[in-house]
Short mmCIF file of C-alpha atoms and ligand atoms in Angstrom, two decimals:
data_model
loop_
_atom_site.label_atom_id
_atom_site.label_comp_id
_atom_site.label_asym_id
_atom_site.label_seq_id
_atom_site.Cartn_x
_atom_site.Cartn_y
_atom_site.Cartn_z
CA UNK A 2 2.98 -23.54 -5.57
CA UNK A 3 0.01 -24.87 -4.23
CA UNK A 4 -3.47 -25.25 -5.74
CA UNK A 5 -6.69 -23.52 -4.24
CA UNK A 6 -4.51 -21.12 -2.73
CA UNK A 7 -5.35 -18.56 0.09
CA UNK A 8 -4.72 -15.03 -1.17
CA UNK A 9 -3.50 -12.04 1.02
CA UNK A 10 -4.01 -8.62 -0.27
CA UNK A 11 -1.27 -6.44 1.59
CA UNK A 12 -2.98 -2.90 1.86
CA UNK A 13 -6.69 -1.93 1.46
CA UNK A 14 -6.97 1.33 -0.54
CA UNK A 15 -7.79 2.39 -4.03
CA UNK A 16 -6.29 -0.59 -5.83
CA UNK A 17 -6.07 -3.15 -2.79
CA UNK A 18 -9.93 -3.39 -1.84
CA UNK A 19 -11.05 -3.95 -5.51
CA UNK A 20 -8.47 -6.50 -6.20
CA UNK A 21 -9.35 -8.45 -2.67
CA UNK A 22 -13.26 -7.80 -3.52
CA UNK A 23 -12.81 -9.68 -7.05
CA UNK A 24 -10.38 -12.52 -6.02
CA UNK A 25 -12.94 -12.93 -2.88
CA UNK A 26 -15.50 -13.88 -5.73
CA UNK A 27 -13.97 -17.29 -6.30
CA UNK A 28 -11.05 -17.32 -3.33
CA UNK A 29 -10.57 -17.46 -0.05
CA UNK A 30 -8.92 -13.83 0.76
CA UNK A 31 -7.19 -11.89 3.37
CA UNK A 32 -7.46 -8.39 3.53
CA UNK A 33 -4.69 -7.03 5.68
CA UNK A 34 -3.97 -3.09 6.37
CA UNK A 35 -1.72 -1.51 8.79
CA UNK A 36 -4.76 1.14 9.14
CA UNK A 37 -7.19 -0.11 11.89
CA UNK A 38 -9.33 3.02 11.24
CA UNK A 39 -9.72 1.81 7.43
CA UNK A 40 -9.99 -1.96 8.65
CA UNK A 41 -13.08 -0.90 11.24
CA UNK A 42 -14.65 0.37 8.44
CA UNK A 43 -14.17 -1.86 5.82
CA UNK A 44 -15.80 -4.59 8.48
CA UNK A 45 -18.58 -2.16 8.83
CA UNK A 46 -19.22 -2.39 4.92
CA UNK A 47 -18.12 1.07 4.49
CA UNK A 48 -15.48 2.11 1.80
CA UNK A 49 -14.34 5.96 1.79
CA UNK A 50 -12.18 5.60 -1.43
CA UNK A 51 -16.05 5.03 -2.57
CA UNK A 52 -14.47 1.92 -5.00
CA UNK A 53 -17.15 -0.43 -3.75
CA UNK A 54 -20.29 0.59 -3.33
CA UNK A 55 -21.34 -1.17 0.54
CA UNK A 56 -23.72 -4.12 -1.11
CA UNK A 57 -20.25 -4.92 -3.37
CA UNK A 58 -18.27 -4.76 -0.28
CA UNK A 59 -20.88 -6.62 2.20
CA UNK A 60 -21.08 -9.77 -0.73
CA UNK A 61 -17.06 -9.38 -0.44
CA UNK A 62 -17.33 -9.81 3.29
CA UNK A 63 -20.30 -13.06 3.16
CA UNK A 64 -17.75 -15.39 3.70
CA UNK A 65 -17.79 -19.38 3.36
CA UNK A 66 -15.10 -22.32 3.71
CA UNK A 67 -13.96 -21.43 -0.10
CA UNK A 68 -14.49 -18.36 -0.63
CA UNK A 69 -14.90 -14.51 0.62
CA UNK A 70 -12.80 -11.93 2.48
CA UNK A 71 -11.83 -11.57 6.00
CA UNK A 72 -10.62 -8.07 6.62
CA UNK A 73 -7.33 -7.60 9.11
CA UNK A 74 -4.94 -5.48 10.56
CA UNK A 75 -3.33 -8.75 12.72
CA UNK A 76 -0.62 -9.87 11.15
CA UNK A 77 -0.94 -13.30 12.55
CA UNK A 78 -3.60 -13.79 9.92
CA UNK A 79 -1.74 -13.72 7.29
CA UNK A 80 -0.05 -17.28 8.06
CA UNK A 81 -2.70 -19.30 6.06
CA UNK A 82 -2.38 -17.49 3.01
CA UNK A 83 -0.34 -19.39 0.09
CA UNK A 84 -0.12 -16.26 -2.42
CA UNK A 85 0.36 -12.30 -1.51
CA UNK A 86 -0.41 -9.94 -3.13
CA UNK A 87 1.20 -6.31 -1.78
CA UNK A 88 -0.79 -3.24 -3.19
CA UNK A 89 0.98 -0.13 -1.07
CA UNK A 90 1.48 3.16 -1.56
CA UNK A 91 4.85 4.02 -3.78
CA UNK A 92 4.67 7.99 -3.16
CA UNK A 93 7.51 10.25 -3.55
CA UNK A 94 9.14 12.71 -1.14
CA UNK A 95 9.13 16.56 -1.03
CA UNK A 96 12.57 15.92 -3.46
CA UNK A 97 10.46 14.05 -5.78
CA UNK A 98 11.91 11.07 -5.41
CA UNK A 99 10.32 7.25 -4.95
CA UNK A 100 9.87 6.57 -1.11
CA UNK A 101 9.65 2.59 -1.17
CA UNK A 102 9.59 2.38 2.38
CA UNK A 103 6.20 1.14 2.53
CA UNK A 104 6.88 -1.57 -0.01
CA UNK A 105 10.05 -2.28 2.23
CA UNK A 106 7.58 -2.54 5.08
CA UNK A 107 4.85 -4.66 3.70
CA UNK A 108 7.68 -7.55 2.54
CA UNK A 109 9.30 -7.72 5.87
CA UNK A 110 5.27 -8.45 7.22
CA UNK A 111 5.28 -10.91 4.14
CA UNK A 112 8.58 -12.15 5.36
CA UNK A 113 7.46 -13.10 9.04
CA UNK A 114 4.51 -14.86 7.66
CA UNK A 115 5.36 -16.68 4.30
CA UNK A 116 5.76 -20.63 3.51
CA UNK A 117 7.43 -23.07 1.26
CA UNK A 118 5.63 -22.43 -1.92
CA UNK A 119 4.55 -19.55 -1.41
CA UNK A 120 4.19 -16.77 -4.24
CA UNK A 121 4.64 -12.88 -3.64
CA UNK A 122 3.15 -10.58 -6.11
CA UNK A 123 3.82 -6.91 -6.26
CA UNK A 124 1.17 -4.61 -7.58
CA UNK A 125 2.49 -1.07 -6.19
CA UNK A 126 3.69 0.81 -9.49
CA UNK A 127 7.42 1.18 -9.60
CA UNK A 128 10.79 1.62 -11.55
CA UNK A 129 12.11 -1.61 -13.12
CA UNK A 130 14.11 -3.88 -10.83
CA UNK A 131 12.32 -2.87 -7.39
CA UNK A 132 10.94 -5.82 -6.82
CA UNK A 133 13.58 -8.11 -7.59
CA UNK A 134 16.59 -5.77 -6.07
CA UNK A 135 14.44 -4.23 -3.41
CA UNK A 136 12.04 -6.31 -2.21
CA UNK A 137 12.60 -10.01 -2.72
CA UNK A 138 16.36 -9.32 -0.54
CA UNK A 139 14.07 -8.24 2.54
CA UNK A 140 12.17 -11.61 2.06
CA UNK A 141 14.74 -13.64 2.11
CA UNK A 142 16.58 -12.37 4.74
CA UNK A 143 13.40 -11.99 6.77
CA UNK A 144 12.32 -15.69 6.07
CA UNK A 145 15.31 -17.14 5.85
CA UNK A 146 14.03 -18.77 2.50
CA UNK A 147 15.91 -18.60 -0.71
CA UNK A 148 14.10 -17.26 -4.02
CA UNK A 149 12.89 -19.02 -6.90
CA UNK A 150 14.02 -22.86 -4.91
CA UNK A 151 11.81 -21.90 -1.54
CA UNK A 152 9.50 -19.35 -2.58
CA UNK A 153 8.38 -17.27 -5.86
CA UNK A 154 8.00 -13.97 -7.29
CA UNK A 155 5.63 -11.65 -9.51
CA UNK A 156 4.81 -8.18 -10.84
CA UNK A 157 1.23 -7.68 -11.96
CA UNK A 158 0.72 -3.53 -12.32
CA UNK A 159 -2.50 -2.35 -11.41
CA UNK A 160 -4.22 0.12 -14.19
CA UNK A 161 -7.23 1.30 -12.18
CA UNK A 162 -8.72 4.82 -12.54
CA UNK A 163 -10.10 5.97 -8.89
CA UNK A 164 -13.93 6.80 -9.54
CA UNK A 165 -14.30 4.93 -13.17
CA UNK A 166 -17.16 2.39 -12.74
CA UNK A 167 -16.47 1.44 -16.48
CA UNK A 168 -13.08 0.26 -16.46
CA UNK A 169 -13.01 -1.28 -12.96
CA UNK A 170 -10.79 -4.00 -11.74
CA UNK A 171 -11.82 -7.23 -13.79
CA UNK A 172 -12.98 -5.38 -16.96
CA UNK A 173 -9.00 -3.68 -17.63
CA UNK A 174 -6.83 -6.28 -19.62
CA UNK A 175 -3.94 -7.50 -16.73
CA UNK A 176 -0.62 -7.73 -17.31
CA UNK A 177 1.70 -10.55 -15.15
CA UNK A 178 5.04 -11.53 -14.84
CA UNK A 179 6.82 -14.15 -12.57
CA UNK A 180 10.43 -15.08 -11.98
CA UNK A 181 10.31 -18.32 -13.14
CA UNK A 182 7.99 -19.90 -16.30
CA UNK A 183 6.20 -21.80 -13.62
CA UNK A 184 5.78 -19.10 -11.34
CA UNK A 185 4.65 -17.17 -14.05
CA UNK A 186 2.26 -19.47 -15.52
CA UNK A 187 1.02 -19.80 -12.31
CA UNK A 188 0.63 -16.35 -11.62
CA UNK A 189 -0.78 -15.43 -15.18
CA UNK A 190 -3.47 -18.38 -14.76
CA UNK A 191 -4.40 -16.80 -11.11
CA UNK A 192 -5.19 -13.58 -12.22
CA UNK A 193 -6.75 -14.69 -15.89
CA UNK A 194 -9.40 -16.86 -13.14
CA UNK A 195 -10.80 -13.57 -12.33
CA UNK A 196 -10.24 -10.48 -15.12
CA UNK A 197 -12.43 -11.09 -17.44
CA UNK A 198 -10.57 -8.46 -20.11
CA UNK A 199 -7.75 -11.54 -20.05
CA UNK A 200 -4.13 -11.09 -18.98
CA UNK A 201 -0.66 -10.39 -20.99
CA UNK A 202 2.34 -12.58 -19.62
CA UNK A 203 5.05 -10.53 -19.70
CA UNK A 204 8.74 -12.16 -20.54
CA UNK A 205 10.19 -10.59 -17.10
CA UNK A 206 9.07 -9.19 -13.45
CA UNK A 207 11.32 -6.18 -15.34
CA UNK A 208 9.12 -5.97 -18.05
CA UNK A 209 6.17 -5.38 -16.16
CA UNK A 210 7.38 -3.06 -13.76
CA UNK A 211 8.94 -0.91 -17.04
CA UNK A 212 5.17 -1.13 -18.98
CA UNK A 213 3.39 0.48 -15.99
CA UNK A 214 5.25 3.14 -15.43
CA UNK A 215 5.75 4.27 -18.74
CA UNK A 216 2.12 3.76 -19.26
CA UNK A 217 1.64 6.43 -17.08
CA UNK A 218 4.90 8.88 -18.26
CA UNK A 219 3.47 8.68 -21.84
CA UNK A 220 0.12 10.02 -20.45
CA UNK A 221 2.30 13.04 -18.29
CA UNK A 222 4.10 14.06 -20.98
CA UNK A 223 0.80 13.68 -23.60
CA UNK A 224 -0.74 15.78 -21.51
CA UNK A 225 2.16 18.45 -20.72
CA UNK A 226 2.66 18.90 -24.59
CA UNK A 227 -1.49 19.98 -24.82
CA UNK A 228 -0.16 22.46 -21.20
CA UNK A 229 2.17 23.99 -23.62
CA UNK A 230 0.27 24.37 -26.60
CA UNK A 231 -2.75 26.31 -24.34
CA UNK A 232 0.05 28.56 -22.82
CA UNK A 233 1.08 29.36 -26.49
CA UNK A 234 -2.71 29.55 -27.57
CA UNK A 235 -3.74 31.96 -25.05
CA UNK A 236 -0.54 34.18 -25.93
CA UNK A 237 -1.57 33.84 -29.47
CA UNK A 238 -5.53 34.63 -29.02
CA UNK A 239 -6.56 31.14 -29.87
CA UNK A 240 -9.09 28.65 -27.66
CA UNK A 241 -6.65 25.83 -27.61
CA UNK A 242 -10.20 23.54 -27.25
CA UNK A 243 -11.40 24.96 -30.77
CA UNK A 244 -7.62 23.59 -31.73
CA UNK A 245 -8.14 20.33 -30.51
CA UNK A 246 -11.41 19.95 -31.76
CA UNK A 247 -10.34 20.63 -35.26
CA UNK A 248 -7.02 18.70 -34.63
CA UNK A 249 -9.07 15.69 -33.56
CA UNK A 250 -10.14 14.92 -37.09
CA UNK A 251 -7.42 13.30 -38.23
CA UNK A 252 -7.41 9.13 -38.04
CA UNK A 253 -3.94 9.46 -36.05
CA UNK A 254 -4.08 12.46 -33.49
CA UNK A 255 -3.94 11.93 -29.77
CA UNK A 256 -6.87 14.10 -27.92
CA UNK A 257 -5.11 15.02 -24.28
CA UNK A 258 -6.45 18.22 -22.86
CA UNK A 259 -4.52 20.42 -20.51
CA UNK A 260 -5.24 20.45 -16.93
CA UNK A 261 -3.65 20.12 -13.37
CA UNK A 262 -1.78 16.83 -13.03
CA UNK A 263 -2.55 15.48 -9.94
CA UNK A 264 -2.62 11.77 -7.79
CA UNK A 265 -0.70 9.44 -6.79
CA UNK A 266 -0.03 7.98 -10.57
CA UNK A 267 0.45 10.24 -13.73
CA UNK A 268 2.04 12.61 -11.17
CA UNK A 269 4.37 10.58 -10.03
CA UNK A 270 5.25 7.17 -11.29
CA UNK A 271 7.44 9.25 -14.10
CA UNK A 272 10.12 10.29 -11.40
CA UNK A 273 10.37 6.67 -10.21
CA UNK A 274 10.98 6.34 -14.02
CA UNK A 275 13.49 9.40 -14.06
CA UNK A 276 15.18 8.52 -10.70
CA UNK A 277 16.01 4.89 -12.01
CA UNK A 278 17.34 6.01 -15.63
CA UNK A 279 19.07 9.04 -13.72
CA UNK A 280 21.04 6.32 -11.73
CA UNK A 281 21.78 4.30 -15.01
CA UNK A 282 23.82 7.61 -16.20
CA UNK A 283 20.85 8.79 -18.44
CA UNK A 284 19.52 12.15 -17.84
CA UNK A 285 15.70 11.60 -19.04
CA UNK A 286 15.12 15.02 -20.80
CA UNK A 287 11.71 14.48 -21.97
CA UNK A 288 9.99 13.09 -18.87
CA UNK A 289 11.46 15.56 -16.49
CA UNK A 290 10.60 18.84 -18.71
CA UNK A 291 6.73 16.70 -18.73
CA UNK A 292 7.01 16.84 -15.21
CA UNK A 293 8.24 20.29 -14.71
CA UNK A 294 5.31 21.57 -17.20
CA UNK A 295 2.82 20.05 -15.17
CA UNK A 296 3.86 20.60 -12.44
CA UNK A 297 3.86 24.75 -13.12
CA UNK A 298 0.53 24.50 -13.93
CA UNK A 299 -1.54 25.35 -11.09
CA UNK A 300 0.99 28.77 -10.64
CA UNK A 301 0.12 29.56 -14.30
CA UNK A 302 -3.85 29.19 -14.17
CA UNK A 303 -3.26 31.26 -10.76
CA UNK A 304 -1.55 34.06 -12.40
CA UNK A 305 -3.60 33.70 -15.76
CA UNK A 306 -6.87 34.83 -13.01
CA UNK A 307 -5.41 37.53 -11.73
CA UNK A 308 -4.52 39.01 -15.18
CA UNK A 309 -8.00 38.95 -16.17
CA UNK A 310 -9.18 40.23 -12.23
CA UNK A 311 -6.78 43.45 -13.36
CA UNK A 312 -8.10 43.69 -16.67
CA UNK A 313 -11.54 43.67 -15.11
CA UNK A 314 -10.80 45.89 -12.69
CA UNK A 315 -11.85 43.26 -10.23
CA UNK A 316 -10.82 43.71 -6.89
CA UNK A 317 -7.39 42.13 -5.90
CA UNK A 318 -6.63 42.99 -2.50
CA UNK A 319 -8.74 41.38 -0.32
CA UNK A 320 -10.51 40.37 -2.88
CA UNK A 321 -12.74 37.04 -2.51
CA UNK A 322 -12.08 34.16 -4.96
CA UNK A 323 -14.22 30.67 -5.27
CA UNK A 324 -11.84 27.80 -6.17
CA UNK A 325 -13.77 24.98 -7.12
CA UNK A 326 -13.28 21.54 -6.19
CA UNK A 327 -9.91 20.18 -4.69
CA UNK A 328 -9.97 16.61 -5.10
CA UNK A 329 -7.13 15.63 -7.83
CA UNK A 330 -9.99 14.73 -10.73
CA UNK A 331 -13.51 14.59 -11.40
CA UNK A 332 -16.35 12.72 -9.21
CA UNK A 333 -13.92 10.93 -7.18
CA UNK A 334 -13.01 11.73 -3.29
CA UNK A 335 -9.08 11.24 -3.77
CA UNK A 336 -7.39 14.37 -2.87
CA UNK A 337 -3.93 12.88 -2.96
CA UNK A 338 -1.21 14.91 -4.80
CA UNK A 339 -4.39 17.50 -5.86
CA UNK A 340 -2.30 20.32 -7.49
CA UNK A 341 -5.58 22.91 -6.50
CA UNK A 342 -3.45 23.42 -3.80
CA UNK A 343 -0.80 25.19 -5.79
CA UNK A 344 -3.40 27.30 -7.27
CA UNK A 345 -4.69 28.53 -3.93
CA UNK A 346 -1.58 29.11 -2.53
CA UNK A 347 -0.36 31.18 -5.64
CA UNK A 348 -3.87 33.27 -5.17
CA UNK A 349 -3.33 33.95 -1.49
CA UNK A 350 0.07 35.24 -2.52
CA UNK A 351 -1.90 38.20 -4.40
CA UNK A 352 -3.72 39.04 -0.89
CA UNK A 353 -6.65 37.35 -2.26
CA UNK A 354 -9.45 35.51 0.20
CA UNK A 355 -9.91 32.14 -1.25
CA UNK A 356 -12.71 30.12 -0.19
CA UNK A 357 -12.56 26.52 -1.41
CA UNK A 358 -15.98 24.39 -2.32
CA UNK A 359 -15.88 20.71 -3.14
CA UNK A 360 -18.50 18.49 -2.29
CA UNK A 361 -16.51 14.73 -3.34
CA UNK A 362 -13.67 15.69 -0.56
CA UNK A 363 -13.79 14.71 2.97
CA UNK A 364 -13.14 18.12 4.89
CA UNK A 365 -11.11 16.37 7.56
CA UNK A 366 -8.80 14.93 5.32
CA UNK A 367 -8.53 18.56 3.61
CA UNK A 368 -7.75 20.14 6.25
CA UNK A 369 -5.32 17.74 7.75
CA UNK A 370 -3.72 17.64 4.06
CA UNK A 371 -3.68 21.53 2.59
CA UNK A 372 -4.90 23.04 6.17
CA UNK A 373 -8.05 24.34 4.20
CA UNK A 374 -10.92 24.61 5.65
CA UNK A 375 -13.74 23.83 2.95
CA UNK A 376 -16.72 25.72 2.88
CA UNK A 377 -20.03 23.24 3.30
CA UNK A 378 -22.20 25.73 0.92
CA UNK A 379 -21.34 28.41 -1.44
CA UNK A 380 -25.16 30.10 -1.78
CA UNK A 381 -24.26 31.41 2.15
CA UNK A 382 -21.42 34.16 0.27
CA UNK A 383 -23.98 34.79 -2.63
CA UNK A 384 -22.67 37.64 -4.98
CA UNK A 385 -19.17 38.53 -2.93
CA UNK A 386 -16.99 36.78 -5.26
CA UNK A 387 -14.56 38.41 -7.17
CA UNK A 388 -13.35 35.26 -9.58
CA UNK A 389 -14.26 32.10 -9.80
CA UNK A 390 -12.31 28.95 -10.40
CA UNK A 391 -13.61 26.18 -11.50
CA UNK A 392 -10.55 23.64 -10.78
CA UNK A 393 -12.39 20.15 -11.37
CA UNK A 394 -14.89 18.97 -13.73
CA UNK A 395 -17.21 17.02 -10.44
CA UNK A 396 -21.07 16.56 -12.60
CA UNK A 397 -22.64 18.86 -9.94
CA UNK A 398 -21.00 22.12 -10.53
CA UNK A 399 -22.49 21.62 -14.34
CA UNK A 400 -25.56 23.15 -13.10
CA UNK A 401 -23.62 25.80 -11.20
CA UNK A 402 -24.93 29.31 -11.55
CA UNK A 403 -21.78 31.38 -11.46
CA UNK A 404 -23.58 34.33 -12.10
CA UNK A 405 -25.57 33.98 -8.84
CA UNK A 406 -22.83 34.29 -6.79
CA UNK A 407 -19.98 35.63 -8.62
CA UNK A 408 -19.65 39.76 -7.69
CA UNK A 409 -20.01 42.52 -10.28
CA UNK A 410 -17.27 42.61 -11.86
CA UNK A 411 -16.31 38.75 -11.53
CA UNK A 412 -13.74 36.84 -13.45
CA UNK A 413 -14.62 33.14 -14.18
CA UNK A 414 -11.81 30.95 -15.19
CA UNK A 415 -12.76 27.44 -16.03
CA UNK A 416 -9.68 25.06 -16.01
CA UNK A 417 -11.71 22.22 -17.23
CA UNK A 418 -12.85 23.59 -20.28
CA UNK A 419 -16.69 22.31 -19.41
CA UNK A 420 -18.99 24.99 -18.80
CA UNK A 421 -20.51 26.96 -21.56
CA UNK A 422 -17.95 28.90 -22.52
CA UNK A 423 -19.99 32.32 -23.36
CA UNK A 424 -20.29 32.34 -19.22
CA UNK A 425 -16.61 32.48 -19.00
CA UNK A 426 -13.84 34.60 -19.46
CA UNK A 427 -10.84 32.41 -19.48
CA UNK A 428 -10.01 28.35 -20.14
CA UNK A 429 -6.91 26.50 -20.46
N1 NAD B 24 -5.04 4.69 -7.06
C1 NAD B 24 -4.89 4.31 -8.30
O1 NAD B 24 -5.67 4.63 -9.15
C2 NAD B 24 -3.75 3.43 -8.74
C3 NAD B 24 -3.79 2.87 -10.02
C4 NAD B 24 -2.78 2.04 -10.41
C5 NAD B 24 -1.72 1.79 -9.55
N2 NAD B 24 -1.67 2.37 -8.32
C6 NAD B 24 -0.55 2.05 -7.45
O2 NAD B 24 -0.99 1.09 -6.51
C7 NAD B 24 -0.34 1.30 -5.25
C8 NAD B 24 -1.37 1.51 -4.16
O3 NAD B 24 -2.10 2.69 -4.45
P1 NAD B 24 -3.47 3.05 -3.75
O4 NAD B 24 -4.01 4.19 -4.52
O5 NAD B 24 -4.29 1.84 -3.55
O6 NAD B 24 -2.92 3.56 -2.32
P2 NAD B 24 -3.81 3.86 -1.03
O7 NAD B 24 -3.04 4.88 -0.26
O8 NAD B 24 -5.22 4.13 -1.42
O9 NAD B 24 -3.81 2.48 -0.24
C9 NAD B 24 -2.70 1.89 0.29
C10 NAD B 24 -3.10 1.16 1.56
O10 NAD B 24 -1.95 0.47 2.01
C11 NAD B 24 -1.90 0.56 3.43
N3 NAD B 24 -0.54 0.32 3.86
C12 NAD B 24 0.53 1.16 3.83
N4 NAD B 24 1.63 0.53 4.28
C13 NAD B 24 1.25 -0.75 4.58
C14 NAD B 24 1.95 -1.87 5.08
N5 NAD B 24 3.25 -1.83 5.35
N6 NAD B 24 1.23 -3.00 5.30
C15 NAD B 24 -0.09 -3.05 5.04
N7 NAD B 24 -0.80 -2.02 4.56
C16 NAD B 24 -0.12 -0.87 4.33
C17 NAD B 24 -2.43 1.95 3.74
O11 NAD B 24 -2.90 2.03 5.07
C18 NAD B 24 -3.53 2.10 2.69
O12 NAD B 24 -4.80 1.69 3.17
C19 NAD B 24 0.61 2.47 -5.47
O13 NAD B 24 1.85 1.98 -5.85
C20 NAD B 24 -0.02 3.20 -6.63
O14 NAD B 24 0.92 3.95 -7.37
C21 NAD B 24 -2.68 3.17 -7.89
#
């Protein structure tokens, strides 16, 4: 383990860029992404994950002989660096289960390149054990080095919230892990150089990997118990927000409110969870009826609208309905995992026109993604609406005048919960 080390960052995205931004600060770093469309314009100081702003990312790039980021997609450039640092995506397949090929990917590149010495640190959130049983095989095979004598190993989960400027990278307390005291030490004192919010040494790489991802179940099922008690709320006659409201007055209660579960975290990380117990011999009850709640939840506030269209006598076939906003959560251009899409879909199946309006999502990516074209405007289809869905809380559709361009008679459903509610006729 060497001092003044050279740190690669292994993937540029949502979690990658921040983390090589803030190490760049004090540390010579190496941005490296399999993307060359995301590397071209990161070197053009442009970020479309819109993490850092292009003055945070042009400082990032100002680069001297100790500090400052060089942004790659050659591996060759890699060879200098002393730690690494692999932030991938861990998604799951159409089976909801983990796809760790990228991670798989990203050590083999590690493999090629790495040193005597040299320390790899694995920030992707997974299920305990990936990165000892998974990934630190393919370096050692790859590099022909053997772990914990030749080189090192750490987890250090990321806990990032895409489009928070409060709780960005530095500010959020860090945990770390290594797999050895020295390593970990090491590791722990690398990371506490930069967060500012301080670090947690965890007593295992296991440990670590375990904390994140039930960090994340624990929100999933928070959250699917509040789904449940607004499907039993609107049965009963009851605004589930009036519930939680009163609820929230006691010193002890948990405030979740329901809503579509979306991204490439809360949405997921809890079947890495469930696949790992599953193969233990443990079928996790809890996390997997969490999931399945959620996961139902764009179908219900579907169906939920066109009760209230037919109550209204609002036009169903070939009726026109407004969705929204697509991205997975508010004021944030991530679209990944969105569960809109569900909603649409379930719409269309009632013969309804949906038109889809979100100004934080990159129409390109939506249409390559859900095959959606968005609409650029909505004042162009003034007053032909027949609902109105207002999917994701983004601060400009606050001022959204629904009844300028919602039909006569027009159903507005707002999933959120965070328009006025006399305007409305249904909420979760
Ligand atoms: N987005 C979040 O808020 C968040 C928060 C905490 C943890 N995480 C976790 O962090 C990890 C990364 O998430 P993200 O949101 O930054 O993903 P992302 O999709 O935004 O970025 C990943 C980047 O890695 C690159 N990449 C893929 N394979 C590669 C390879 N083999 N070599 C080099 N680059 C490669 C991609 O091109 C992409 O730019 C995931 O495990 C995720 O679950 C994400």
């Amino acid at each position: 383990m060497k001092q003044n080390p050279i740190i690669a960052v292994i993937g540029l995205g949502y979690v990658g860029l921040p983390l090589a931004a803030a190490f760049a600060k004090k540390y010579r770093v190496i941005g490296f992404d399999i993307n060359s469309e995301r590397v071209s314009e990161l070197n053009k100081g442009v970020d479309s994950t819109l993490e850092l702003s292009s003055e945070e990312l042009k400082d990032a790039l100002a680069k001297n002989e100790s500090k400052g980021l060089v942004v790659t997609d050659q591996q060759s450039e890699l060879e200098e660096a002393t730690v690494y640092v692999v932030t991938v995506p861990t998604p799951t397949n159409k089976y909801n289960q983990p796809v760790l090929t990228p991670l798989q990917k990203a050590s083999e590149t590690v493999g090629k390149v790495m040193k005597k010495g040299d320390i790899v640190i694995y920030e992707s959130t997974v299920y305990p054990g990936v990165t000892e049983d998974i990934c630190v095989p393919i370096l050692e095979e790859v590099s022909g080095m053997t772990f914990n004598k030749d080189f090192y190993a750490g987890y250090s989960p990321e806990r990032i919230n895409p489009g928070d400027k409060e709780h960005t990278v530095t500010k959020i307390l860090k945990v770390t892990s290594g797999s050895t005291p020295e390593s970990a030490k090491y590791i722990d004192d690398l990371y506490a150089s930069i967060i500012t919010a301080g670090t947690h040494l965890a007593p295992s790489i296991k440990v670590a990997e375990a904390a994140k991802v039930i960090e994340n179940s624990q929100r999933d099922i928070n959250i699917a118990f509040v789904n449940e008690l607004s499907k039993i709320f609107r049965l009963l006659d009851i605004d589930t927000q009036d519930v939680l409201d009163a609820a929230a007055t006691k010193w002890n209660f948990l405030r979740f409110t329901p809503g579509l579960v979306g991204g490439h975290c809360i949405g997921v990380d809890p079947y890495y969870l469930a696949q790992k117990a599953q193969e233990a011999g443990y079928n996790p009850e809890i996390i997997l009826a969490g999931r399945r709640m959620n996961d139902g939840m764009g179908n219900y506030v579907a169906q939920e609208v066109v009760k209230l269209m037919i109550a209204k006598d609002c036009k169903i076939k070939n009726g026109n309905v407004l969705v929204m906003g697509i991205t997975f959560k508010e004021n944030c251009p991530d679209i990944r995992n969105s569960k809109v899409i569900d909603v649409v879909q379930e719409l269309e199946k009632y013969n309804l026109n949906v038109d889809v309006f979100d100004p934080w999502a990159n129409a390109s990516e939506v249409k390559k993604e859900f095959d959606i074209d968005l609409i650029s405007e909505v004042s162009k289809l003034k007053e032909s609406y027949n609902a109105v869905v207002l999917t994701v809380a983004h601060n400009e559709f606050l001022d959204f005048d629904i009844n300028k361009h919602g039909g006569d008679p027009c159903v507005v459903f707002d999933v959120k919960a965070f328009l006025d509610r006399d305007g409305i006729d249904g909420r979760l």
